[in-house]
Short mmCIF file of C-alpha atoms in Angstrom, two decimals:
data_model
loop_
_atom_site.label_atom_id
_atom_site.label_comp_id
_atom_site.label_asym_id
_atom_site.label_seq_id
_atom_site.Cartn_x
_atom_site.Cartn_y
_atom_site.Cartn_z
CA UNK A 1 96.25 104.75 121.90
CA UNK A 2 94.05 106.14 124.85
CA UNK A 3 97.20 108.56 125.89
CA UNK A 4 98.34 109.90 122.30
CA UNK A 5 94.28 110.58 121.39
CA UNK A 6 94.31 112.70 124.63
CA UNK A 7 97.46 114.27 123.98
CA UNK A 8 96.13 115.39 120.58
CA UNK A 9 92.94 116.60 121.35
CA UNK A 10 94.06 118.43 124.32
CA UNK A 11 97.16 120.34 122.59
CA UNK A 12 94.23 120.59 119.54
CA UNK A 13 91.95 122.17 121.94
CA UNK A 14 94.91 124.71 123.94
CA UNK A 15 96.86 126.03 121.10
CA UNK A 16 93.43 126.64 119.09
CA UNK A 17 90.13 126.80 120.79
CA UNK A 18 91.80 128.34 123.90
CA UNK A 19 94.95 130.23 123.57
CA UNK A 20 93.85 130.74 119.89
CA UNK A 21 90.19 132.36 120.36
CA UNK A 22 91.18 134.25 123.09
CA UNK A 23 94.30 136.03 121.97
CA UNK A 24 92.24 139.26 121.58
CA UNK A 25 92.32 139.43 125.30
CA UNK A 26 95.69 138.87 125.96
CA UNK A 27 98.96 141.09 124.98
CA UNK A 28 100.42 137.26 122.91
CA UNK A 29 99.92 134.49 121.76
CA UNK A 30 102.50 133.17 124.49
CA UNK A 31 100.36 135.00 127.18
CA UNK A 32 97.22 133.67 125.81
CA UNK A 33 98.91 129.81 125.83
CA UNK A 34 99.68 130.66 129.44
CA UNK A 35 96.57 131.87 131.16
CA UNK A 36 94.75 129.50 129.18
CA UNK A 37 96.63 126.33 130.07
CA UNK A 38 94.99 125.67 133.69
CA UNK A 39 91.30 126.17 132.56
CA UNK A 40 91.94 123.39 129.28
CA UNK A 41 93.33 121.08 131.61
CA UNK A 42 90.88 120.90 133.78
CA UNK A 43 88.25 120.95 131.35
CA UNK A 44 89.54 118.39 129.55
CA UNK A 45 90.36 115.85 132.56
CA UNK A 46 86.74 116.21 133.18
CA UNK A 47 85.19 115.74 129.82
CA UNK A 48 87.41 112.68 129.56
CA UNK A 49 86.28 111.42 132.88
CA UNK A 50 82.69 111.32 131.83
CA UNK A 51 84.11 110.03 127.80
CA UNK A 52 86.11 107.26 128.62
CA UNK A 53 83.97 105.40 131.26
CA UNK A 54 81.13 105.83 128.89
CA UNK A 55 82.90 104.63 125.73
CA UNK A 56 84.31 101.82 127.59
CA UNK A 57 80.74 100.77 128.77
CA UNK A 58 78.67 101.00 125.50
CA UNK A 59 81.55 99.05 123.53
CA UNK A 60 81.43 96.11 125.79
CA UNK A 61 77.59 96.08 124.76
CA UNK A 62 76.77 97.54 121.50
CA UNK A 63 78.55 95.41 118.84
CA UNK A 64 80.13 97.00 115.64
CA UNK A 65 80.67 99.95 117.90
CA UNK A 66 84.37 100.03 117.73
CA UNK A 67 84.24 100.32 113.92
CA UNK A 68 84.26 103.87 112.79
CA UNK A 69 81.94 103.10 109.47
CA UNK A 70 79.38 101.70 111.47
CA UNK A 71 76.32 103.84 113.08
CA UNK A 72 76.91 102.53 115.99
CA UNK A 73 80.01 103.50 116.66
CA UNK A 74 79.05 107.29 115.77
CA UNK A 75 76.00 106.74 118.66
CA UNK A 76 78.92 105.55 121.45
CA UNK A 77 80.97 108.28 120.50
CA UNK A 78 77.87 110.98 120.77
CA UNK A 79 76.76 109.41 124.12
CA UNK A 80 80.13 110.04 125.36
CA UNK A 81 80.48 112.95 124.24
CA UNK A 82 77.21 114.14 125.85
CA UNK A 83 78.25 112.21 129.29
CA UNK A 84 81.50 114.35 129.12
CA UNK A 85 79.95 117.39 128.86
CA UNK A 86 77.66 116.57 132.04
CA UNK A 87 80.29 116.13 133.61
CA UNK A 88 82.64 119.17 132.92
CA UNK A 89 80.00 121.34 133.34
CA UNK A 90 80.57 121.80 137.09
CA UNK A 91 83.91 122.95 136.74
CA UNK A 92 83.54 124.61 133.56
CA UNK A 93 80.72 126.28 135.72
CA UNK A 94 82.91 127.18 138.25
CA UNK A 95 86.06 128.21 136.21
CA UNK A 96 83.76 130.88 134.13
CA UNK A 97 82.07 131.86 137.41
CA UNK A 98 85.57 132.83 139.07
CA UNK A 99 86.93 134.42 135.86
CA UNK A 100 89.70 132.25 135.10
CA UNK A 101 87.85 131.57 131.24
CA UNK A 102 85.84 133.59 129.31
CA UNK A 103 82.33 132.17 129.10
CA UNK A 104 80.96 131.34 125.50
CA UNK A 105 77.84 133.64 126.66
CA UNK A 106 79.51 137.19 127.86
CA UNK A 107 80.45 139.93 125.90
CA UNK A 108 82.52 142.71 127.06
CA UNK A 109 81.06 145.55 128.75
CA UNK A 110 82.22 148.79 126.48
CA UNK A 111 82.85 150.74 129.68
CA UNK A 112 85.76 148.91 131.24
CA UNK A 113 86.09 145.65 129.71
CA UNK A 114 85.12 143.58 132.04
CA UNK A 115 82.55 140.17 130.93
CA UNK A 116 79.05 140.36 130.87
CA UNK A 117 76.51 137.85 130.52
CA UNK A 118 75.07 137.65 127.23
CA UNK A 119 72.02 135.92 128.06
CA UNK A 120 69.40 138.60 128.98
CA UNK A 121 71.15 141.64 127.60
CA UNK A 122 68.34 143.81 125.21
CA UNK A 123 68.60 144.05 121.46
CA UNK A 124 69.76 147.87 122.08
CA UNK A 125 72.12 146.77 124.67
CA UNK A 126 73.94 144.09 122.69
CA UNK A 127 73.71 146.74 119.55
CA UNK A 128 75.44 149.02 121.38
CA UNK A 129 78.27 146.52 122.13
CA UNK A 130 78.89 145.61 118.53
CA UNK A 131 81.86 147.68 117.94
CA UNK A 132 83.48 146.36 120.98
CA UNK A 133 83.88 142.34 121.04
CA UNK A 134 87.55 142.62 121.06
CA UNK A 135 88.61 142.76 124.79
CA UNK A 136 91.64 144.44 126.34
CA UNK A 137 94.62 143.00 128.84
CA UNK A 138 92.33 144.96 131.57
CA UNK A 139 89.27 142.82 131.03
CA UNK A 140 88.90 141.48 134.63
CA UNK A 141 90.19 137.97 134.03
CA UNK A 142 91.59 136.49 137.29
CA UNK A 143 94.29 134.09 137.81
CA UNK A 144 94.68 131.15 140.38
CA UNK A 145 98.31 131.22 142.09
CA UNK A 146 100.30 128.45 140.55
CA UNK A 147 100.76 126.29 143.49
CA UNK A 148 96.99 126.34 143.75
CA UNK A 149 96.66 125.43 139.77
CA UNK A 150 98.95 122.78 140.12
CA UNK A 151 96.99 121.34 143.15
CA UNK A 152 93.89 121.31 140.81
CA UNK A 153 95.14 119.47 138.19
CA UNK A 154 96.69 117.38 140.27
CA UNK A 155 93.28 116.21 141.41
CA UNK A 156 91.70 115.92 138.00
CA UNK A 157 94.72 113.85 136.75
CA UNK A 158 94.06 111.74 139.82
CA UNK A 159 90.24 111.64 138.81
CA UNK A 160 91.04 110.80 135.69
CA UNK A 161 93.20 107.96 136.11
CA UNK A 162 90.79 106.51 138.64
CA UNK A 163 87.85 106.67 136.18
CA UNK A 164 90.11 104.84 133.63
CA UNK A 165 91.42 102.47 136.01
CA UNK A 166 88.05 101.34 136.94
CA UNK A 167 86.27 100.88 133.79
#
């Protein structure tokens, strides 16, 4: 059950939240599904290295929380949704940092292209930008080598398995 719901989510979350949101900065779809595919994967190994131990935890403890029409279940699922999210955030962090995603808090800058960060921008600034949300193929994303990508998820996988194998 544990490997079809992460199947799911993560070709939910990489064919629409990724590949799907950022096609205006790719040429395709299909180029969008492929620079997108490393930084989902390792998101996701690391959002369900902080769920599952957490889930796993709070079940053993909180009874009725494995029914879905109980309140408590909805708490174990929103504590582990909030310990994934701790946990990502490193990585997510560093893959936004190093341009290989596009932050949720950049806009493009209407010069070249390139990300900026949102967050401190002025009013005029950000008005001036309006026009110009949709980004180009030149917009200054970078791209690991695949060897290197493959190393990387190799490691979260391995995380992964050892957080499930010891809860």
């Amino acid at each position: 059950e544990l490997v079809i719901e992460y199947i799911a989510s993560f070709i939910f979350g990489w064919f629409i939240f990724q590949a799907g949101m950022m096609i205006s900065m790719y040429k395709s779809y299909r180029e969008s599904l492929f620079k997108t595919f490393f930084p989902e994967t390792v998101s996701m190994n690391f959002v369900m290295v902080g769920m599952i131990p957490t889930m796993y935890i709070l079940m053993q403890y909180i009874p009725n929380s494995g029914e879905p029409s109980s309140s408590h279940f909805w708490f174990v699922m929103a504590m582990a949704t909030l310990a994934g999210a701790i946990i990502a955030y490193p990585v997510n962090f560093w893959v936004v940092q190093n341009k290989l995603k596009h932050g949720c808090m950049t806009l493009p800058d209407k010069d070249n292209g390139n990300a900026l960060p949102h967050v401190g921008i002025s009013n005029q600034k950000h008005e001036e930008m309006e026009g110009h949300h949709v980004m180009n193929s030149q917009h200054g994303m970078n791209t690991l080598p695949f060897k290197k990508q493959m190393i990387i998820i190799a490691i979260t996988i391995t995380i992964l398995i050892v957080a499930i194998l010891v809860t």
